[in-house]
Each structure stands twice: as C-alpha cells, then as structure tokens.
Amino acid sequence: MKDYYAILGVSREATQEEIKKAYRRLALQHHPDRNPGDKEAEERFKEINEAYAVLSDPEKRAQYDRGLLGQPELRTEDLFDLFAQVFGFRTGRTAPRGEDLEALVEVELQDLLHGKEAEVAYARLVPCEACGGQGGKRVACPTCGGRGMVETYRQGLFGAFVSRSTCPHCKGQGHLLAEACPVCRGRGRVAREERVSVKIPPGMGEDHLLRVPGYGNLGPGGPGDLYVRLKVRPHPYLEREGADLVYRLQIGLAQAALGARVEVPGLEGPIPLEIPPGTGHGEVFELPGEGLPHPGGRGRGALRVVVELVVPKKLSPKARELLRAYAEEVGEEVAPEGFWGKLKGFFRK
Ligand SMILES: [Zn+2]
Ligand SMILES: [Zn+2]
C-alpha cells in the first residue's frame, strides 16, 4: 500500500486544510497541461490525486489509517474531475491554443553590434470573418446534445459516480458542420499576412529563437506564440564565428618578408594593423574587443586576422629579373629562364 501522507508531503496528523493545501500545490505543479509529454509528471499527478481522493474523505482516511482500504482505482477522467472540484475550473479538456509559428528575420552583420528593431513579415491563421470563425452553418451534435461530453454512470469502489468523456461523434466540439463556409472551406480560419516588430539583441546567434508571445496562429483557446529565427546576410569581408569575426588578409611576397602596414575592415571602420617582417601564410593576428558583443553578457569577441600569402601568377620581365637576383643572393635554386615555357604545351593547355 502506498504511503499517501508521504505522497502529499504531510504528517499523519495533518488537518483537512493542510491536506487540501498540499494537494493544490502539488496538483498544479504536476498537472499534465503544465508538463506536456512528461510521463513521470503524469504518474505523479495520478498518485497525488489518488492520495487526495482517500485522505480528503474522513471515512476513507480512517479506513486507510487502519490498513483496511484497498487501492482505489482512478481513471484519467476522474483525476480531472477531482481537480475541477478543488480548483473550481476544468483543465485537460480546455479549448486548444493556436499553434506556435516560426518566422525568419534577416539582418546585416553590423546590426548585431548594437542590436536592432526589425520588422518580421509572416502569415498566421486567424478566424475567418465570413463565417465568424464557425467554419460554416453549424448544428448541435445529436450524440452529446451540444455539450461535447458524454456521461456514463459507473459503479466504483466508493459508490456510483459519473464518468465524463469527450464525445466521439463531434470530438468534443458540441456541433457538426451542416454547410461549409466557402471562404475557409469549413476550417474556420484563414491565413493573414502579419507584421510584427522585434528587438534583435546585440550579438544574437543564428541558433537562437526570439519568442514573441501571442503572435502565433489564433485558436479557440487564444493565440500561440511566434518564434523568430535570425539570418545574418553574408558580409563582403567578415565571417562570423560566434562572438568572433574572421578576416582573411591577403599579402604579397615582399610584404610577408619585409613587413607592412595595412588596414583591416572592422565592423566600425578600418583598423590599422602592422604586419611584422617574416610573417608566414596562415599566421593569425587577434584584435580583442573588435568582434561582436557576447550575447547577454559583457564585452565583445575578437577580430581574428588570418594571413593569406598570395604568390603572383604573372610577373613582369623586370620583376622576374629582380626575383632571379634575389634567388641568387640567398642561394635558392630556381628553374632556368625559358624552362617552363618549353614544357607548357605538355602540362597546361
Ligand atoms: Zn457530440
Ligand atoms: Zn469561413
């Protein structure tokens, strides 16, 4: 036999008021509406209701205390009935909220520096005006008489009780469609273009979603939410890596060997950078604080300058002559003049 006192977290001497209080708190916390798809919460919810069904009834409680009570059987409908008795409202079969939607907003990389107010255009389902959201001409469901519920009297462990369940004929709607509205074809909702302004926070990631409550599809139980996904348009020079930015700096042979002063296109304008003599291909210079803001945090990432050594494909006769002189000076063995010209026909067409 389960320990109903432990399930509700009350002592064996607990008053009816304390039991009810504990039940209210736990039932709300573990209610399936609040924990959709959570099997464990559902089991807990059942246990809590079972415990309350026994302990809230002085006669059953006395029997239970003396170990004379068998385990009561509660069906899902009964759980919600008990809940409704205590809370005064029904749950679990409430009118469904509209569906959540997802929309895309495109911004420039620069917009992520300070954040941006952006307008999102999307379509959502709203009640059809032609039929007032009814879907057409309605008639009351003959099976449930328009209540959406069917009731059966059942004999339970603690006496007869009424079991209610959703009407299988109208699926709980209480009505049937006699004639479909030509505008929404009986669906009761139509797609409408919407625009909503959202605040893109500084440094927002493309894997994050901005929630805009109440801007999803409209359903009988209210609207769903809109989730806005970010897309950053490609920047001509800069690539994004989280809060860091990457710039590929192309330098020539002489710049690599002799060093150079260059300008890097930062987010807020050109940044001067000194390339020291002897800089190799693939070397990285990091400019801290020149990246994007860390989302929700303090400070900014870095701008990483990756050096790409560009070897000239074509040389003027003068440049070739100078390079040959250079090669001779440092003792580098190079192909003789005209050598590649003769082989060109073999390798390159
Ligand atoms: Zn019905
Ligand atoms: Zn309609």
XYZ file of C-alpha atoms and ligand atoms in Angstrom:
351
model
C 0.000 0.000 0.000
C 1.318 3.408 -0.959
C 2.087 6.000 1.712
C -0.438 8.701 0.808
C 0.860 11.036 3.513
C 4.360 10.889 2.048
C 2.996 11.435 -1.484
C 1.333 14.655 -0.355
C 4.242 15.532 1.919
C 2.083 15.921 5.041
C 2.209 14.358 8.511
C -0.242 11.659 9.646
C -1.798 14.258 11.946
C -2.364 16.747 9.125
C -5.668 18.626 9.170
C -8.076 18.555 6.202
C -6.991 22.105 5.430
C -3.299 21.129 5.326
C -4.062 18.170 3.078
C -6.024 20.324 0.689
C -3.273 22.929 0.617
C -0.613 20.326 -0.145
C -2.791 18.823 -2.869
C -3.421 22.185 -4.523
C 0.268 22.959 -4.661
C 1.349 19.534 -5.977
C -1.543 19.080 -8.411
C -0.746 22.401 -10.079
C 2.952 21.586 -10.237
C 2.476 18.153 -11.818
C -0.579 18.866 -13.930
C -0.242 17.289 -17.411
C -1.166 20.614 -19.044
C 1.909 22.090 -17.460
C 4.165 19.127 -18.273
C 3.123 18.024 -21.753
C 4.602 14.667 -22.752
C 6.227 14.142 -19.332
C 5.338 10.574 -18.301
C 6.845 10.975 -14.853
C 4.788 14.082 -14.081
C 1.678 12.257 -15.297
C 2.362 9.359 -12.914
C 2.974 11.810 -10.062
C -0.266 13.607 -10.893
C -2.156 10.304 -10.688
C -0.570 9.425 -7.340
C -1.313 12.852 -5.897
C -4.967 12.598 -6.911
C -5.234 9.081 -5.596
C -3.764 10.174 -2.261
C -6.075 13.160 -2.074
C -9.159 11.105 -3.006
C -8.531 8.970 0.059
C -7.167 11.463 2.602
C -9.742 14.181 1.848
C -12.564 11.803 2.800
C -12.584 11.303 6.612
C -14.206 7.876 6.358
C -11.751 6.566 3.745
C -8.883 8.159 5.598
C -9.827 6.311 8.818
C -10.052 3.017 6.913
C -6.722 3.688 5.233
C -5.094 4.526 8.586
C -6.229 1.180 9.945
C -4.972 -0.595 6.816
C -8.465 -1.621 5.785
C -8.662 0.204 2.455
C -7.860 -1.410 -0.841
C -6.128 0.621 -3.529
C -8.694 2.848 -5.243
C -8.830 2.874 -8.985
C -8.808 6.254 -10.608
C -9.290 6.808 -14.301
C -7.845 9.811 -16.069
C -11.253 11.486 -16.291
C -11.720 11.091 -12.541
C -8.415 12.833 -11.919
C -9.592 15.878 -13.790
C -12.959 15.756 -12.029
C -11.214 15.815 -8.670
C -9.009 18.637 -9.815
C -12.068 20.560 -11.027
C -13.800 20.073 -7.650
C -10.880 21.572 -5.777
C -9.968 24.339 -8.166
C -13.416 25.189 -9.479
C -12.366 25.046 -13.110
C -11.779 22.306 -15.617
C -8.466 21.565 -17.220
C -7.177 18.916 -19.555
C -10.014 19.472 -21.999
C -9.751 23.208 -22.414
C -10.110 24.787 -25.847
C -6.802 24.445 -27.693
C -4.493 27.381 -28.113
C -3.421 28.292 -31.645
C -0.253 26.689 -32.977
C 3.169 28.245 -32.469
C 4.821 29.606 -35.602
C 8.352 30.227 -36.744
C 9.492 33.135 -38.912
C 12.832 34.312 -40.249
C 14.290 37.788 -39.939
C 17.317 38.841 -41.981
C 19.793 41.394 -40.659
C 23.228 42.716 -41.587
C 26.254 41.699 -39.557
C 26.635 45.327 -38.381
C 23.125 45.219 -36.895
C 24.353 42.741 -34.287
C 26.772 45.295 -32.851
C 24.089 47.327 -31.052
C 21.038 45.188 -31.715
C 18.199 46.273 -33.944
C 14.478 46.805 -34.116
C 13.416 44.659 -37.076
C 10.094 44.027 -38.729
C 9.101 40.420 -39.321
C 6.626 39.608 -42.084
C 4.848 36.262 -41.856
C 1.445 34.628 -42.271
C -0.743 33.286 -39.494
C -4.151 31.678 -39.254
C -6.897 33.925 -37.887
C -10.649 33.360 -37.528
C -12.462 33.567 -40.880
C -14.552 36.752 -40.990
C -17.050 35.376 -43.497
C -18.296 32.747 -41.043
C -17.147 34.375 -37.788
C -14.715 31.520 -37.246
C -17.552 28.999 -37.180
C -16.491 27.151 -40.323
C -19.990 27.451 -41.780
C -23.512 26.588 -40.746
C -23.484 24.549 -37.539
C -25.932 22.125 -35.997
C -25.780 20.823 -32.437
C -24.246 17.350 -32.156
C -27.099 14.863 -31.710
C -24.919 12.456 -29.747
C -23.962 14.776 -26.882
C -26.700 17.366 -27.341
C -24.113 20.074 -27.910
C -22.170 19.613 -24.699
C -19.123 17.966 -26.277
C -19.098 15.423 -23.437
C -20.823 12.145 -22.902
C -21.597 10.903 -19.394
C -21.840 7.366 -18.135
C -22.823 6.270 -14.651
C -20.368 3.778 -13.298
C -20.120 1.715 -10.168
C -16.790 2.373 -8.493
C -15.111 1.276 -5.302
C -16.545 4.209 -3.371
C -20.020 4.107 -4.868
C -21.607 5.192 -8.125
C -20.083 8.120 -9.933
C -20.413 9.902 -13.207
C -17.693 9.376 -15.735
C -17.378 12.017 -18.429
C -15.512 11.680 -21.669
C -15.126 13.590 -24.899
C -17.960 12.982 -27.358
C -16.599 10.671 -30.070
C -19.054 11.990 -32.688
C -18.122 15.698 -32.618
C -14.691 15.211 -30.969
C -15.761 17.440 -28.106
C -16.816 20.339 -30.320
C -20.506 20.037 -29.439
C -21.525 20.768 -33.007
C -21.298 19.427 -36.513
C -20.912 21.350 -39.750
C -24.046 21.349 -41.883
C -22.671 23.571 -44.618
C -19.005 24.538 -45.035
C -18.096 28.231 -45.400
C -16.831 28.806 -48.970
C -14.109 31.227 -47.840
C -12.306 28.997 -45.299
C -13.733 25.703 -46.647
C -15.047 24.824 -43.228
C -11.771 25.268 -41.395
C -12.940 28.411 -39.588
C -9.562 30.067 -40.081
C -7.788 31.810 -42.951
C -4.151 32.812 -43.468
C -3.411 36.501 -42.996
C -0.216 38.462 -43.645
C 1.141 39.944 -40.434
C 3.953 42.252 -39.485
C 5.467 42.474 -36.053
C 8.380 44.473 -34.725
C 11.006 42.563 -32.760
C 14.091 43.721 -30.911
C 17.148 41.773 -32.064
C 19.522 41.749 -29.076
C 23.226 42.564 -29.649
C 25.268 39.512 -30.637
C 22.233 37.260 -31.086
C 23.136 33.837 -32.514
C 21.573 32.217 -35.539
C 20.757 29.160 -33.429
C 18.621 31.201 -31.023
C 14.910 31.872 -31.251
C 13.171 35.060 -30.155
C 9.793 34.352 -28.599
C 7.000 36.797 -29.404
C 4.078 35.740 -27.183
C 0.609 35.807 -28.725
C 1.688 36.200 -32.353
C 1.201 32.593 -33.422
C -1.953 31.158 -35.017
C -5.239 32.084 -33.351
C -7.121 29.146 -31.857
C -10.328 28.875 -29.800
C -8.245 28.967 -26.590
C -6.209 32.010 -27.656
C -3.152 32.592 -29.814
C 0.028 30.547 -29.964
C 3.456 32.154 -29.910
C 5.738 33.293 -32.708
C 9.387 32.241 -32.678
C 11.742 34.391 -34.717
C 14.914 32.886 -36.119
C 17.800 35.075 -37.179
C 19.602 35.015 -40.510
C 22.666 37.207 -40.952
C 23.339 38.267 -44.530
C 26.859 37.456 -45.733
C 29.320 40.288 -45.184
C 31.687 41.163 -48.063
C 34.830 40.758 -45.907
C 33.991 39.383 -42.487
C 32.923 35.918 -41.395
C 31.247 35.236 -38.092
C 32.380 32.598 -35.596
C 30.175 33.029 -32.529
C 31.201 36.355 -30.998
C 34.434 36.394 -33.008
C 34.924 37.720 -36.515
C 37.399 36.429 -39.065
C 39.062 38.495 -41.781
C 41.304 36.881 -44.413
C 44.111 39.302 -45.160
C 45.930 38.746 -48.452
C 49.557 39.914 -48.533
C 52.272 39.670 -51.193
C 55.721 38.052 -51.023
C 57.550 41.295 -50.314
C 55.037 42.324 -47.612
C 55.425 38.957 -45.912
C 59.224 39.205 -45.969
C 59.639 42.896 -45.239
C 56.579 43.629 -43.111
C 53.806 46.113 -43.898
C 51.251 48.497 -42.517
C 47.777 47.508 -43.620
C 44.173 48.358 -42.815
C 41.667 45.747 -41.730
C 37.956 46.419 -42.395
C 36.498 46.321 -38.876
C 32.781 46.484 -38.085
C 33.079 50.149 -37.150
C 35.600 51.218 -39.792
C 39.192 50.487 -40.864
C 41.608 49.287 -38.184
C 45.381 49.822 -38.783
C 47.496 46.692 -38.379
C 51.243 46.189 -38.545
C 52.420 43.007 -40.239
C 55.906 42.282 -38.877
C 58.692 41.198 -41.256
C 58.805 37.437 -41.780
C 55.057 36.847 -41.441
C 54.064 33.437 -42.824
C 50.971 32.117 -44.549
C 48.242 31.136 -42.067
C 49.523 33.295 -39.215
C 46.737 34.819 -37.127
C 46.620 38.260 -35.537
C 43.957 38.733 -32.900
C 42.338 42.100 -32.279
C 40.489 41.734 -28.947
C 37.247 43.637 -28.490
C 36.743 44.146 -32.237
C 34.319 41.226 -32.636
C 30.596 41.018 -31.840
C 29.087 41.524 -28.377
C 28.767 38.359 -26.294
C 25.014 37.675 -26.243
C 23.517 38.746 -22.950
C 26.952 39.243 -21.456
C 29.613 41.872 -21.179
C 32.340 42.711 -23.656
C 32.964 41.759 -27.244
C 34.733 38.932 -29.021
C 37.869 39.336 -31.112
C 38.547 40.077 -34.749
C 40.954 37.426 -35.995
C 43.070 38.387 -38.983
C 44.214 35.285 -40.865
C 47.142 35.935 -43.207
C 46.951 34.517 -46.721
C 50.162 34.729 -48.658
C 49.422 35.429 -52.311
C 52.085 34.176 -54.748
C 51.960 36.137 -58.016
C 50.807 34.164 -61.047
C 52.228 36.614 -63.553
C 55.443 38.604 -63.286
C 56.701 41.444 -65.414
C 60.149 40.858 -67.018
C 61.581 43.362 -64.518
C 60.041 41.625 -61.514
C 61.251 38.256 -62.805
C 64.766 39.639 -63.173
C 64.689 41.016 -59.620
C 63.440 37.723 -58.212
C 66.208 35.842 -60.010
C 68.718 38.232 -58.491
C 67.109 37.656 -55.102
C 67.243 33.866 -55.525
C 70.904 34.064 -56.467
C 71.587 36.259 -53.434
C 70.020 33.817 -50.961
C 71.188 30.703 -52.810
C 67.754 29.397 -53.855
C 67.915 27.151 -56.896
C 65.270 28.139 -59.435
C 64.295 26.863 -62.916
C 66.393 28.359 -65.763
C 64.879 31.092 -67.930
C 62.569 29.653 -70.614
C 62.372 26.187 -68.973
C 58.658 26.315 -68.140
C 57.856 27.886 -71.477
C 59.053 24.744 -73.296
C 57.094 22.415 -71.034
C 53.919 24.494 -71.107
C 52.470 22.520 -74.021
C 52.742 19.314 -72.014
C 51.222 20.395 -68.729
C 48.976 23.319 -69.300
C 46.594 23.717 -72.179
Zn -21.018 15.438 -29.712
Zn -15.222 30.811 -43.060
